[in-house]
Tab-separated table of C-alpha atoms in Angstrom:
chain	number	residue	atom	x	y	z
A	29	MET	CA	0.075	0.043	0.019
A	30	SER	CA	1.592	3.326	-0.970
A	31	ASN	CA	1.546	5.943	1.222
A	32	THR	CA	1.103	9.170	-1.047
A	33	PRO	CA	1.774	12.311	0.881
A	34	ALA	CA	-0.852	14.906	1.509
A	35	THR	CA	-1.560	17.771	-0.681
A	36	ALA	CA	-3.246	21.431	0.406
A	37	ASP	CA	-6.395	20.720	-1.053
A	38	SER	CA	-6.361	17.120	1.279
A	39	ARG	CA	-7.272	19.177	3.927
A	40	SER	CA	-10.478	18.066	5.647
A	41	PRO	CA	-13.448	19.173	5.577
A	42	GLY	CA	-13.716	21.038	8.772
A	43	THR	CA	-10.593	22.751	8.281
A	44	GLU	CA	-11.120	25.550	6.906
A	45	ASP	CA	-14.381	26.159	8.366
A	46	THR	CA	-12.892	26.062	11.882
A	47	ALA	CA	-10.323	28.351	10.726
A	48	VAL	CA	-13.319	30.817	9.335
A	49	ALA	CA	-14.933	30.331	13.026
A	50	VAL	CA	-11.755	31.140	14.939
A	51	LEU	CA	-11.471	34.229	12.547
A	52	GLN	CA	-15.013	35.578	13.606
A	53	PRO	CA	-14.874	37.035	16.956
A	54	ASP	CA	-12.079	39.519	15.705
A	55	THR	CA	-13.927	40.532	12.639
A	56	ALA	CA	-16.939	41.278	14.344
A	57	ALA	CA	-14.964	43.110	17.836
A	58	LYS	CA	-13.383	45.263	14.643
A	59	ALA	CA	-16.948	45.800	13.148
A	60	PHE	CA	-18.721	46.952	16.352
A	61	VAL	CA	-16.956	49.566	18.358
A	62	GLY	CA	-18.547	50.812	21.163
A	63	ARG	CA	-19.032	54.790	21.433
A	64	SER	CA	-19.768	56.694	24.023
A	65	PRO	CA	-22.516	59.264	24.138
A	66	GLY	CA	-20.198	62.155	23.448
A	67	GLN	CA	-18.427	60.675	20.764
A	68	LEU	CA	-22.298	60.343	18.915
A	69	ALA	CA	-22.822	63.442	19.733
A	70	TRP	CA	-19.350	64.767	17.745
A	71	ILE	CA	-20.107	62.223	15.334
A	72	ARG	CA	-23.442	63.800	14.935
A	73	LEU	CA	-22.308	67.527	14.952
A	74	LYS	CA	-19.966	66.735	12.455
A	75	ARG	CA	-22.036	66.284	9.825
A	76	ASP	CA	-24.747	69.584	10.522
A	77	ARG	CA	-23.473	72.203	8.702
A	78	THR	CA	-25.406	74.103	10.488
A	79	ALA	CA	-23.552	73.430	13.563
A	80	PHE	CA	-19.698	73.970	11.748
A	81	GLY	CA	-21.171	77.424	10.497
A	82	SER	CA	-22.522	78.440	13.604
A	83	PHE	CA	-19.105	77.048	15.789
A	84	ILE	CA	-17.138	78.703	12.975
A	85	THR	CA	-18.601	81.915	13.912
A	86	VAL	CA	-18.849	81.695	17.394
A	87	VAL	CA	-15.490	80.729	18.063
A	88	PHE	CA	-14.103	83.742	15.392
A	89	PHE	CA	-16.490	86.283	17.665
A	90	ILE	CA	-14.760	84.802	21.157
A	91	LEU	CA	-11.199	85.063	19.468
A	92	ILE	CA	-12.135	88.918	18.568
A	93	ALA	CA	-12.992	89.740	21.910
A	94	LEU	CA	-10.226	87.543	23.449
A	95	PHE	CA	-7.330	89.178	21.741
A	96	ALA	CA	-8.930	92.779	21.059
A	97	PRO	CA	-5.618	94.175	22.759
A	98	VAL	CA	-3.359	92.292	20.933
A	99	ILE	CA	-5.392	93.832	17.818
A	100	SER	CA	-5.578	97.001	18.930
A	101	ARG	CA	-1.438	97.428	19.263
A	102	LEU	CA	-1.869	95.854	16.049
A	103	TYR	CA	-3.916	98.218	14.632
A	104	GLY	CA	-1.929	100.901	16.348
A	105	MET	CA	-4.968	103.044	17.788
A	106	THR	CA	-7.539	102.360	21.106
A	107	ALA	CA	-11.162	102.556	21.052
A	108	THR	CA	-11.197	105.631	22.342
A	109	GLU	CA	-8.942	107.792	20.387
A	110	GLY	CA	-10.966	110.655	18.732
A	111	PHE	CA	-10.189	111.770	15.065
A	112	SER	CA	-12.585	114.693	14.886
A	113	GLU	CA	-10.239	116.066	12.148
A	114	LYS	CA	-11.845	113.450	10.060
A	115	LEU	CA	-14.885	114.630	10.268
A	116	THR	CA	-16.822	117.487	8.721
A	117	TYR	CA	-18.496	120.292	9.746
A	118	GLN	CA	-21.879	118.334	9.778
A	119	GLY	CA	-20.433	115.511	11.984
A	120	LEU	CA	-19.865	113.063	9.053
A	121	PRO	CA	-16.783	111.126	7.968
A	122	THR	CA	-15.228	112.252	4.797
A	123	GLY	CA	-14.387	109.508	2.657
A	124	TYR	CA	-16.838	107.011	1.308
A	125	LEU	CA	-19.577	104.625	3.599
A	126	GLY	CA	-18.634	106.295	6.956
A	127	GLY	CA	-14.915	107.287	5.991
A	128	ILE	CA	-13.878	103.660	5.409
A	129	SER	CA	-10.051	103.352	4.475
A	130	GLY	CA	-6.646	101.899	5.062
A	131	ASP	CA	-6.399	103.508	8.350
A	132	HIS	CA	-10.165	103.387	9.178
A	133	TRP	CA	-11.105	99.558	8.452
A	134	LEU	CA	-14.740	100.361	9.304
A	135	GLY	CA	-14.993	104.144	8.798
A	136	LEU	CA	-15.711	106.856	12.048
A	137	GLU	CA	-17.968	107.358	14.179
A	138	ALA	CA	-20.494	110.085	13.270
A	139	GLY	CA	-20.085	113.356	15.231
A	140	ILE	CA	-17.471	111.830	17.400
A	141	GLY	CA	-14.990	110.861	15.613
A	142	ARG	CA	-13.584	107.332	17.142
A	143	ASP	CA	-12.181	104.459	15.482
A	144	LEU	CA	-15.967	102.507	14.518
A	145	PHE	CA	-13.465	99.027	14.216
A	146	MET	CA	-12.066	99.325	17.630
A	147	GLN	CA	-15.372	100.261	19.140
A	148	LEU	CA	-16.846	97.146	17.402
A	149	ILE	CA	-14.646	94.498	18.804
A	150	PHE	CA	-14.445	96.056	21.945
A	151	GLY	CA	-17.949	96.280	22.748
A	152	LEU	CA	-17.922	92.883	21.534
A	153	ARG	CA	-15.848	91.948	24.133
A	154	THR	CA	-17.767	93.903	26.341
A	155	SER	CA	-20.891	91.814	25.179
A	156	LEU	CA	-19.492	88.474	25.101
A	157	ILE	CA	-18.194	89.199	29.219
A	158	ILE	CA	-21.083	90.204	30.581
A	159	ALA	CA	-23.272	87.282	28.921
A	160	PHE	CA	-20.619	84.484	29.346
A	161	LEU	CA	-20.868	85.709	33.252
A	162	SER	CA	-23.633	85.736	33.429
A	163	ALA	CA	-24.610	82.514	32.065
A	164	ILE	CA	-21.824	80.953	34.049
A	165	ILE	CA	-23.420	82.090	37.595
A	166	SER	CA	-27.094	81.769	36.387
A	167	ILE	CA	-26.523	78.179	35.407
A	168	VAL	CA	-24.562	77.202	39.046
A	169	LEU	CA	-27.539	78.980	40.146
A	170	GLY	CA	-29.993	76.695	38.403
A	171	VAL	CA	-28.487	73.475	38.682
A	172	VAL	CA	-27.860	73.417	42.472
A	173	MET	CA	-31.511	74.474	43.023
A	174	GLY	CA	-32.844	71.755	40.487
A	175	ILE	CA	-30.931	69.141	41.838
A	176	VAL	CA	-31.865	69.937	45.848
A	177	SER	CA	-34.788	70.404	44.775
A	178	GLY	CA	-35.519	67.080	42.932
A	179	TYR	CA	-33.954	64.783	45.185
A	180	PHE	CA	-34.841	65.891	48.752
A	181	GLY	CA	-38.659	66.533	47.191
A	182	GLY	CA	-40.791	67.161	50.017
A	183	TRP	CA	-41.665	70.522	51.301
A	184	VAL	CA	-38.031	71.439	50.066
A	185	ASP	CA	-39.236	70.603	46.625
A	186	GLN	CA	-42.409	72.197	47.179
A	187	ALA	CA	-40.549	76.159	48.334
A	188	MET	CA	-38.277	75.409	45.508
A	189	THR	CA	-40.749	74.964	43.055
A	190	TRP	CA	-42.798	77.817	44.533
A	191	PHE	CA	-40.118	80.466	44.777
A	192	THR	CA	-39.017	79.473	40.843
A	193	ASP	CA	-42.450	80.316	40.062
A	194	PHE	CA	-42.180	83.409	42.036
A	195	MET	CA	-39.434	84.422	40.213
A	196	LEU	CA	-40.720	83.357	36.920
A	197	ALA	CA	-43.675	85.561	37.974
A	198	PHE	CA	-41.525	88.930	36.986
A	199	PRO	CA	-40.936	91.203	34.068
A	200	PHE	CA	-37.657	90.775	33.542
A	201	LEU	CA	-37.083	93.799	30.836
A	202	VAL	CA	-39.486	95.699	33.181
A	203	PHE	CA	-37.324	95.206	36.503
A	204	ALA	CA	-34.004	95.694	35.620
A	205	LEU	CA	-34.981	98.737	33.996
A	206	ALA	CA	-35.985	99.736	37.327
A	207	ILE	CA	-33.709	98.345	39.384
A	208	ILE	CA	-30.202	98.595	38.100
A	209	PRO	CA	-30.096	102.742	37.460
A	210	ILE	CA	-31.376	102.752	41.733
A	211	ILE	CA	-28.577	100.360	42.619
A	212	ASN	CA	-26.115	102.642	40.567
A	213	THR	CA	-27.209	105.629	42.318
A	214	ALA	CA	-27.522	104.338	45.595
A	215	ALA	CA	-24.174	102.786	45.993
A	216	TYR	CA	-22.845	106.695	44.782
A	217	ASP	CA	-23.421	109.950	45.473
A	218	VAL	CA	-25.919	112.336	43.212
A	219	GLY	CA	-23.469	113.279	40.447
A	220	GLU	CA	-20.465	111.061	41.500
A	221	GLU	CA	-19.628	109.328	38.283
A	222	VAL	CA	-20.380	105.584	38.278
A	223	PRO	CA	-17.304	103.442	36.907
A	224	GLY	CA	-18.107	101.376	33.945
A	225	SER	CA	-16.762	98.023	35.996
A	226	PHE	CA	-19.511	98.689	38.761
A	227	ARG	CA	-22.373	98.972	36.200
A	228	ILE	CA	-21.039	95.829	34.130
A	229	ALA	CA	-21.030	93.820	38.066
A	230	VAL	CA	-24.676	94.998	38.365
A	231	ILE	CA	-25.807	94.255	34.893
A	232	ILE	CA	-24.310	90.769	35.563
A	233	GLY	CA	-25.834	89.928	38.884
A	234	VAL	CA	-29.312	91.515	37.685
A	235	PHE	CA	-29.114	88.773	34.659
A	236	ALA	CA	-27.727	85.733	36.586
A	237	LEU	CA	-30.620	86.530	39.279
A	238	PHE	CA	-33.509	86.267	37.213
A	239	GLY	CA	-31.752	83.722	34.545
A	240	TRP	CA	-31.408	81.015	36.978
A	241	MET	CA	-34.982	79.310	36.663
A	242	THR	CA	-35.007	77.682	33.639
A	243	THR	CA	-32.311	75.296	34.547
A	244	ALA	CA	-33.498	74.918	37.364
A	245	ARG	CA	-36.622	73.103	36.331
A	246	LEU	CA	-34.738	71.404	33.663
A	247	VAL	CA	-32.560	69.929	36.347
A	248	ARG	CA	-34.879	69.685	38.750
A	249	GLY	CA	-37.050	66.892	35.614
A	250	GLN	CA	-33.843	65.149	35.586
A	251	ILE	CA	-32.967	64.650	38.598
A	252	LEU	CA	-36.853	63.301	39.133
A	253	SER	CA	-36.175	60.558	37.086
A	254	LEU	CA	-32.908	59.375	38.127
A	255	ARG	CA	-32.850	59.536	41.967
A	256	GLU	CA	-34.917	55.783	42.018
A	257	ARG	CA	-32.274	54.423	39.659
A	258	GLU	CA	-30.195	51.134	40.726
A	259	TYR	CA	-26.938	53.414	41.108
A	260	VAL	CA	-28.276	56.526	43.182
A	261	GLU	CA	-29.827	53.190	45.257
A	262	ALA	CA	-26.346	51.095	45.826
A	263	ALA	CA	-25.280	54.262	46.759
A	264	ARG	CA	-27.175	54.609	49.556
A	265	ALA	CA	-26.773	51.157	50.667
A	266	ALA	CA	-22.945	51.944	50.748
A	267	GLY	CA	-23.386	54.931	53.318
A	268	ALA	CA	-23.017	57.636	50.634
A	269	GLY	CA	-23.937	61.122	52.044
A	270	SER	CA	-26.327	62.801	49.754
A	271	ALA	CA	-23.561	65.568	48.673
A	272	HIS	CA	-22.180	62.422	47.096
A	273	ILE	CA	-24.970	60.855	45.565
A	274	LEU	CA	-26.205	64.639	44.340
A	275	PHE	CA	-22.684	65.927	42.859
A	276	LYS	CA	-20.986	62.704	42.506
A	277	GLN	CA	-23.620	60.021	41.103
A	278	LEU	CA	-26.202	62.073	39.670
A	279	LEU	CA	-24.539	65.665	38.199
A	280	PRO	CA	-22.088	63.671	35.588
A	281	ASN	CA	-25.486	61.646	34.048
A	282	ILE	CA	-27.340	65.605	33.366
A	283	TRP	CA	-24.360	67.750	32.075
A	284	ALA	CA	-26.049	67.398	28.349
A	285	PRO	CA	-28.943	69.093	29.229
A	286	ILE	CA	-26.567	71.720	31.561
A	287	LEU	CA	-24.591	72.242	28.832
A	288	VAL	CA	-27.386	72.735	26.044
A	289	SER	CA	-29.276	74.900	28.691
A	290	PHE	CA	-26.057	77.211	28.974
A	291	SER	CA	-25.460	77.623	24.880
A	292	LEU	CA	-29.024	78.834	25.183
A	293	ALA	CA	-28.529	81.159	27.487
A	294	LEU	CA	-25.633	82.591	26.208
A	295	PRO	CA	-27.387	84.277	22.960
A	296	GLY	CA	-30.510	85.577	25.333
A	297	PHE	CA	-27.927	87.600	27.824
A	298	ILE	CA	-26.347	88.736	24.242
A	299	ALA	CA	-29.672	90.110	23.341
A	300	ALA	CA	-30.492	91.700	26.551
A	301	GLU	CA	-27.279	92.899	27.601
A	302	ALA	CA	-27.532	95.113	24.028
A	303	ALA	CA	-31.026	96.458	24.494
A	304	LEU	CA	-30.380	97.934	27.777
A	305	SER	CA	-27.168	99.520	26.626
A	306	PHE	CA	-29.618	100.847	23.608
A	307	LEU	CA	-31.893	102.167	26.396
A	308	ASN	CA	-29.084	103.936	28.354
A	309	ILE	CA	-29.674	102.143	30.557
A	310	GLY	CA	-26.800	99.463	30.600
A	311	VAL	CA	-22.765	99.924	29.474
A	312	VAL	CA	-22.447	103.505	28.844
A	313	GLU	CA	-19.360	105.406	28.122
A	314	PRO	CA	-16.701	105.311	27.981
A	315	THR	CA	-16.803	101.604	27.755
A	316	PRO	CA	-17.637	100.277	24.451
A	317	ASP	CA	-20.553	98.723	23.808
A	318	LEU	CA	-22.481	97.254	20.741
A	319	GLY	CA	-26.195	98.309	21.885
A	320	ARG	CA	-24.733	102.035	22.324
A	321	LEU	CA	-23.290	101.672	19.164
A	322	VAL	CA	-26.770	100.533	17.676
A	323	TYR	CA	-28.476	103.476	19.536
A	324	TYR	CA	-26.099	106.164	18.054
A	325	GLY	CA	-26.392	104.774	14.633
A	326	ARG	CA	-29.707	105.279	14.275
A	327	GLN	CA	-29.797	109.063	14.587
A	328	TRP	CA	-27.273	108.692	11.065
A	329	LEU	CA	-30.014	106.237	9.064
A	330	GLY	CA	-30.892	109.236	6.820
A	331	THR	CA	-27.355	110.328	6.244
A	332	PRO	CA	-24.617	109.014	3.684
A	333	ASP	CA	-23.401	107.724	6.711
A	334	TRP	CA	-26.332	104.843	7.317
A	335	ALA	CA	-23.075	102.579	7.816
A	336	TYR	CA	-22.461	103.540	11.062
A	337	PHE	CA	-25.783	101.649	11.786
A	338	LEU	CA	-25.406	99.288	9.931
A	339	ILE	CA	-22.068	97.627	10.978
A	340	PRO	CA	-22.622	96.974	14.670
A	341	ALA	CA	-27.168	95.972	14.209
A	342	THR	CA	-25.407	93.245	11.753
A	343	THR	CA	-23.109	92.102	14.149
A	344	VAL	CA	-25.304	91.321	16.752
A	345	PHE	CA	-27.478	89.934	14.467
A	346	ILE	CA	-25.022	87.899	13.508
A	347	ALA	CA	-23.542	86.549	17.176
A	348	VAL	CA	-27.142	86.339	18.953
A	349	LEU	CA	-28.013	83.747	15.394
A	350	ALA	CA	-25.101	82.177	15.480
A	351	PHE	CA	-25.351	80.953	19.119
A	352	ASN	CA	-28.719	79.917	19.274
A	353	LEU	CA	-28.251	77.684	16.352
A	354	LEU	CA	-25.232	76.641	17.995
A	355	GLY	CA	-27.199	75.830	20.715
A	356	ASP	CA	-29.985	73.849	19.109
A	357	SER	CA	-27.291	71.844	16.900
A	358	LEU	CA	-25.643	70.517	20.350
A	359	ARG	CA	-28.943	70.122	21.653
A	360	ASP	CA	-30.086	67.849	18.652
A	361	ALA	CA	-26.487	66.090	18.898
A	362	LEU	CA	-27.124	65.528	22.459
A	363	ASP	CA	-30.642	64.113	22.238
A	364	PRO	CA	-30.055	59.843	21.202
A	365	LYS	CA	-33.815	59.833	20.301
A	366	SER	CA	-32.238	62.174	17.258
A	367	SER	CA	-33.087	61.634	13.848
A	368	LYS	CA	-29.657	63.772	13.021
């Protein structure tokens, strides 16, 4: 009987199937990769063109505001420097579209003679500082109020809910128009100039005082749905205190709605600050401000220097729109039920 050596084609029938079966687990592990909620949200954001465009616009405005002093140094002039010699006897800037030139990229302020580009970037800096600080303080207050109210329940929840409804009943703009001048005049004597930093602090305080209620309601609803979860019960069984459960167990699980609430609060504060300055209640001279630029510019709409109004008004519009669109896109991206 001859012993014929086995070739590659003389393998047993089950050998190839066994090799494929051995490779299947690795192939499946490569095909299915788990992603965190943050990674899924980032993927949705990258696919959203509106989110990308608004994000670029928001980052551009923030960088302009942050590096305004550097830009001023490179530009060669300050926001308060006047060029009255370049105005006509009617107060209009000489030249085309409000004096736009190589020295003054956006022209000059009619009647005053200051560089409009410098006023714009430092006014944007003022508006964003007020908006960001107001949003941070109001979000912190809202999170603390909402998380305590939702977790403890009972009379604590009832009292905090009643206080939240009471604060929501106040007409914000009317109250701000009344209380801001009262605080400014009470802090300083009659005829004494109120510093710009104090005015900004008052505006931030008023915004934060009336801006936390929506966040508190949102966080309270989230906590009510989470406080009976298994990991919370396990923490209680392990002897964890209320502070640990609130800020170590519950708070990390509600960061998504808090982030959305923060992003949507910013454009509201930007618009509110511009409205107060437009009404001469908010930031006043010599601190640059977008709302006051719009107020001054409207007086020159019927003149050749109509750009004095259009440029700051368009800046406020684009800033508010970009922050709103980014907040909406962020809300859709963080929603697990979203189809985007």
